[in-house]
Coordinates of C-alpha atoms in Angstrom, one line a residue:
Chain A
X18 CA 103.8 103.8 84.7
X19 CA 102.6 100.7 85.8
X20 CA 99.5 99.3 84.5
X21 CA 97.4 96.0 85.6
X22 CA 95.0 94.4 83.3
X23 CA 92.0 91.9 84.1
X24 CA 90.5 90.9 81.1
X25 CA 87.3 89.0 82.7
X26 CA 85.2 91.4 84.0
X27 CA 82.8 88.1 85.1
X28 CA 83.1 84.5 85.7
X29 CA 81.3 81.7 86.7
X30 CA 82.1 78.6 88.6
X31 CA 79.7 75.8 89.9
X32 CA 80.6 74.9 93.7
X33 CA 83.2 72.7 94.4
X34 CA 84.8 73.1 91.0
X35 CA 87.9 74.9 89.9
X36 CA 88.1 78.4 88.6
X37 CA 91.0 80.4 87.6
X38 CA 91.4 83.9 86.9
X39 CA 93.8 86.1 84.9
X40 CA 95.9 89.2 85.7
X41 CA 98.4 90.6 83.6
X42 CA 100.8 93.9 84.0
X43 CA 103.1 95.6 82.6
X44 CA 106.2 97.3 84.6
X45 CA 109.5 98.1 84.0
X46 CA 110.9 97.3 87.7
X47 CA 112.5 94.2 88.5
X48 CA 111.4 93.5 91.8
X49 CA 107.4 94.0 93.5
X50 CA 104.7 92.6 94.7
X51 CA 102.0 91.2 93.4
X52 CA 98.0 91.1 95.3
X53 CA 95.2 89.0 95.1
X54 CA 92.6 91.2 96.7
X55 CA 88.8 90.0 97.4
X56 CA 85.9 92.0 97.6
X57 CA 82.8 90.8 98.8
X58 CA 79.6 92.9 99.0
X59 CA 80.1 94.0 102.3
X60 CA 82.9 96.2 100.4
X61 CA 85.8 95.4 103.1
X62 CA 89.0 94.7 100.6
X63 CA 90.5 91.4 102.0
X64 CA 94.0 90.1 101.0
X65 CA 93.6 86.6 99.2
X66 CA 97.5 86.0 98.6
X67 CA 100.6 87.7 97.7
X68 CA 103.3 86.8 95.7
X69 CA 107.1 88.5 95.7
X70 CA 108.6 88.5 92.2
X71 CA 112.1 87.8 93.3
X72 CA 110.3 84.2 94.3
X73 CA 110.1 81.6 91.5
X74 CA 107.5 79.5 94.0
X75 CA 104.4 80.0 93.3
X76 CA 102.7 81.5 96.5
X77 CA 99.5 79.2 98.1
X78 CA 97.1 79.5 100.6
X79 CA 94.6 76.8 101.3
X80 CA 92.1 76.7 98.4
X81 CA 93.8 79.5 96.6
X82 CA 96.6 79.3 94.4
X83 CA 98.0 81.6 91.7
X84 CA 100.3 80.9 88.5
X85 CA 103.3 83.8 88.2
X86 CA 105.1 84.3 84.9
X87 CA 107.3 86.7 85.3
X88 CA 108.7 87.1 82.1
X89 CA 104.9 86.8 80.7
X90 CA 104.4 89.5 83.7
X91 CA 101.3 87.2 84.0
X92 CA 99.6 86.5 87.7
X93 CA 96.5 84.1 87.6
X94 CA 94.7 83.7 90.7
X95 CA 93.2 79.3 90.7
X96 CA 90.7 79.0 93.3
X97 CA 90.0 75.0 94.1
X98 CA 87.1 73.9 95.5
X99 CA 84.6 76.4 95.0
X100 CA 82.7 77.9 97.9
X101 CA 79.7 80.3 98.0
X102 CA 81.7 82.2 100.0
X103 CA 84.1 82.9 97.7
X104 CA 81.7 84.8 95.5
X105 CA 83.2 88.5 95.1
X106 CA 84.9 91.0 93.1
X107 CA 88.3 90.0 92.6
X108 CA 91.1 92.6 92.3
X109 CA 95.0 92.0 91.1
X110 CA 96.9 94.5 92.4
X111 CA 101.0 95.4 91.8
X112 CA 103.1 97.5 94.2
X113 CA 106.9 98.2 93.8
X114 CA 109.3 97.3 95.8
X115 CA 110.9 100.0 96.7
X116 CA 110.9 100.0 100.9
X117 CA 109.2 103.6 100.8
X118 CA 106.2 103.5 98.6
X119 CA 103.2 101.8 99.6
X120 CA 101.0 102.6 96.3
X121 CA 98.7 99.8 95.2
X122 CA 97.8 100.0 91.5
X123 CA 94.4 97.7 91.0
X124 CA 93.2 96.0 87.8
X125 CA 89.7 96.4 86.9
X126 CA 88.2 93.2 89.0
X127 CA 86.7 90.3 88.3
X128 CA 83.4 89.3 89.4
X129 CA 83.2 85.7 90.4
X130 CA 79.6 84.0 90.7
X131 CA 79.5 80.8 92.7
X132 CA 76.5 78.6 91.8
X133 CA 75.2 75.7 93.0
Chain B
X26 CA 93.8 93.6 117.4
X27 CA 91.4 95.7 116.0
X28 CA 91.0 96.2 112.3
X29 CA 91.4 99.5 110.3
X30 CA 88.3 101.5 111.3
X31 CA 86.8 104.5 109.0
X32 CA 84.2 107.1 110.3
X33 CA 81.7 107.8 108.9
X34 CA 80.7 104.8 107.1
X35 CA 78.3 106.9 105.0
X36 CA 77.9 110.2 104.1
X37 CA 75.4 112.8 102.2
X38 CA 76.7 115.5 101.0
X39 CA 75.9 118.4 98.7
X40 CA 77.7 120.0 95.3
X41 CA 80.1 122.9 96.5
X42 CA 80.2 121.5 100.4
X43 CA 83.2 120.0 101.7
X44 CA 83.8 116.9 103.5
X45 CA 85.8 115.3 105.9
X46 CA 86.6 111.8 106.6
X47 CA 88.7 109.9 109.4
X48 CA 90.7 106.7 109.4
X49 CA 92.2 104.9 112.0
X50 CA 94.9 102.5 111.4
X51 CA 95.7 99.1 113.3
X52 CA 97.6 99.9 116.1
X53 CA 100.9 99.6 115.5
X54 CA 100.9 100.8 112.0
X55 CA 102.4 103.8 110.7
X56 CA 101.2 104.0 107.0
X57 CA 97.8 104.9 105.5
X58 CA 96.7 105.0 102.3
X59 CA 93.5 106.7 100.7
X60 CA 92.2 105.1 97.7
X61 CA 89.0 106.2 96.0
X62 CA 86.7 103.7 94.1
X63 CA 84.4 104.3 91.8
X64 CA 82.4 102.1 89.1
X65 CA 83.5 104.3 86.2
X66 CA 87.5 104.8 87.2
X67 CA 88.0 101.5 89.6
X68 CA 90.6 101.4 92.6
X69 CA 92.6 104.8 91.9
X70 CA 95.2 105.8 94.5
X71 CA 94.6 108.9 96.6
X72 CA 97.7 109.8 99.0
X73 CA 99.8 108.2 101.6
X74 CA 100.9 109.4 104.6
X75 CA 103.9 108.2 106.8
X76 CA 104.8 108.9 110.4
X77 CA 102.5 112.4 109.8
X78 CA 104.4 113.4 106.3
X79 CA 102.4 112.7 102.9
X80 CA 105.0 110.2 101.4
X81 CA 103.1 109.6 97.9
X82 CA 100.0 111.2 96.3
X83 CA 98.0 110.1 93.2
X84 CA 97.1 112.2 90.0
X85 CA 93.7 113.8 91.5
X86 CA 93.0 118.1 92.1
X87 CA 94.2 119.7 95.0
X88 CA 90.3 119.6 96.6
X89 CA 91.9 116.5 97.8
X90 CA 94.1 116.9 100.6
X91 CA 95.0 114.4 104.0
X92 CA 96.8 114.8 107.3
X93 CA 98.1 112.7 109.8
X94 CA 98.1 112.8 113.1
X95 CA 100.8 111.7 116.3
X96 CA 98.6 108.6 116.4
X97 CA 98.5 107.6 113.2
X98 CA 95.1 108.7 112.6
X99 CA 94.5 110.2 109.0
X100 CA 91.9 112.4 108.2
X101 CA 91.2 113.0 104.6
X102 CA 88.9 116.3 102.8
X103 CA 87.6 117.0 99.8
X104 CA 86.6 120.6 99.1
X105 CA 84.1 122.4 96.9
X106 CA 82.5 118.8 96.5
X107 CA 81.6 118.0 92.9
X108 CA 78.8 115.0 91.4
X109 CA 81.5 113.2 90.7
X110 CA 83.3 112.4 93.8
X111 CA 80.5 110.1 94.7
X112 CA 82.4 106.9 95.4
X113 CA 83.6 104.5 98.2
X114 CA 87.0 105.9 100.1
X115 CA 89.1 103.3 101.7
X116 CA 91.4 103.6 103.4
X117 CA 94.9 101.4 104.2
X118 CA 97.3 100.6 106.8
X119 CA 100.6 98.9 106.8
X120 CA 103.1 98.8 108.9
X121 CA 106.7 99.5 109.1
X122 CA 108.3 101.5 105.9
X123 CA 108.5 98.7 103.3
X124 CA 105.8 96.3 104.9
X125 CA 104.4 94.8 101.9
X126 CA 100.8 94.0 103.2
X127 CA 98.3 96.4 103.4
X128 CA 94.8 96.3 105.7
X129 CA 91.9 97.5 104.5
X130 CA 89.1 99.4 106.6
X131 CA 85.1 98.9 105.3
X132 CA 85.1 102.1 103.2
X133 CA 83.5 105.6 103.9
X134 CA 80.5 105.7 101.1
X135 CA 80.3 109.2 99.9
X136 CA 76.9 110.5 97.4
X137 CA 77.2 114.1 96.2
X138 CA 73.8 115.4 95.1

């Protein structure tokens, strides 16, 4: 079974700065995806960025960024530039590639504070 | 075009009642996924359901069942409800089989007392 670890449970980033946070999983498949999910207190799960495994790019999106190791089966999320807004429970999320299955297994979050 | 919606968007329920609650996808999409979240077990996958047939299901009792509908529309109930199925349900939709991006609705808070 697949399995997703965040080892942060909190962080802490003053505005403007740089912040990174880490993901790890463990799966036997060659080919998924992996999520960066965002969470903000309003509950409504937003998509951050996404990142196919058969890609060695790293996938980026404005502000965000994120670091994938495959063989590490490491995916760190680096948000640049820090913004209030961007204060929220952070969730790393695998999903197999297989064209039929739609199953999103979630780490534990991370909660990111934004201070001035 | 409109986001996932979920209905109710809270809910007060009592042990040993039953519930019911109601997704609608974007339009357009054919998948939707239940998740159920809770502070104690996190994001834990519920059921999927595809063009109305349940195409995956996760490792919870059979009080938890879904449907869907010709419209996409997925309904999902919990019987005999128990303390602990207090938690936030949200619910998913993608589109074609193998889409790889999923849309999230706000969530359908659910207390058991």
């Amino acid at each position: 079974a697949q399995t997703v670890t965040q080892s942060q449970p909190e962080m802490s980033v003053q505005e403007a700065e740089t912040v990174t946070l880490s993901c790890t999983y463990d799966t036997s498949e060659s080919d998924y995806y992996l999520f960066w999910y965002k969470q903000p207190p309003s509950r409504q799960m937003i998509l951050v960025i996404r990142q196919e495994a058969y890609k060695q790019q790293n996938a980026t999106e404005n502000r965000f960024s994120v670091n994938f190791q495959k063989a590490a089966k490491s995916f760190s999320l680096k948000i640049s530039d820090s913004q209030l807004g961007d204060a929220a429970m952070y969730f790393c999320a695998y999903r197999p590639y297989t064209g039929t299955a739609s199953k999103l297994t979630f780490g534990t979050g991370t909660r990111l504070q934004v201070t001035l | 075009k409109a986001g996932v919606t979920q209905t109710p968007r809270y809910l007060i329920k009592t042990r040993g009642q039953q519930v019911t609650l109601s997704c609608s996808p974007i339009s357009g999409h054919r998948s939707v996924s239940w998740y159920q979240q809770t502070p104690g077990q996190g994001l834990q996958f519920l059921f999927e359901y595809f063009s109305e047939t349940q195409r995956n299901k996760g490792n919870f009792p059979g009080r938890f069942s879904g449907r869907q509908f010709s419209n996409s529309r997925s309904e999902m109930n919990v019987s005999t409800l128990e303390l602990g199925d207090s938690a936030l349900y949200l619910c998913a939709s993608s589109g074609l089989a193998g889409e790889n991006e999923q849309f999230f609705g706000p969530g359908t808070r659910l207390t058991v007392l």
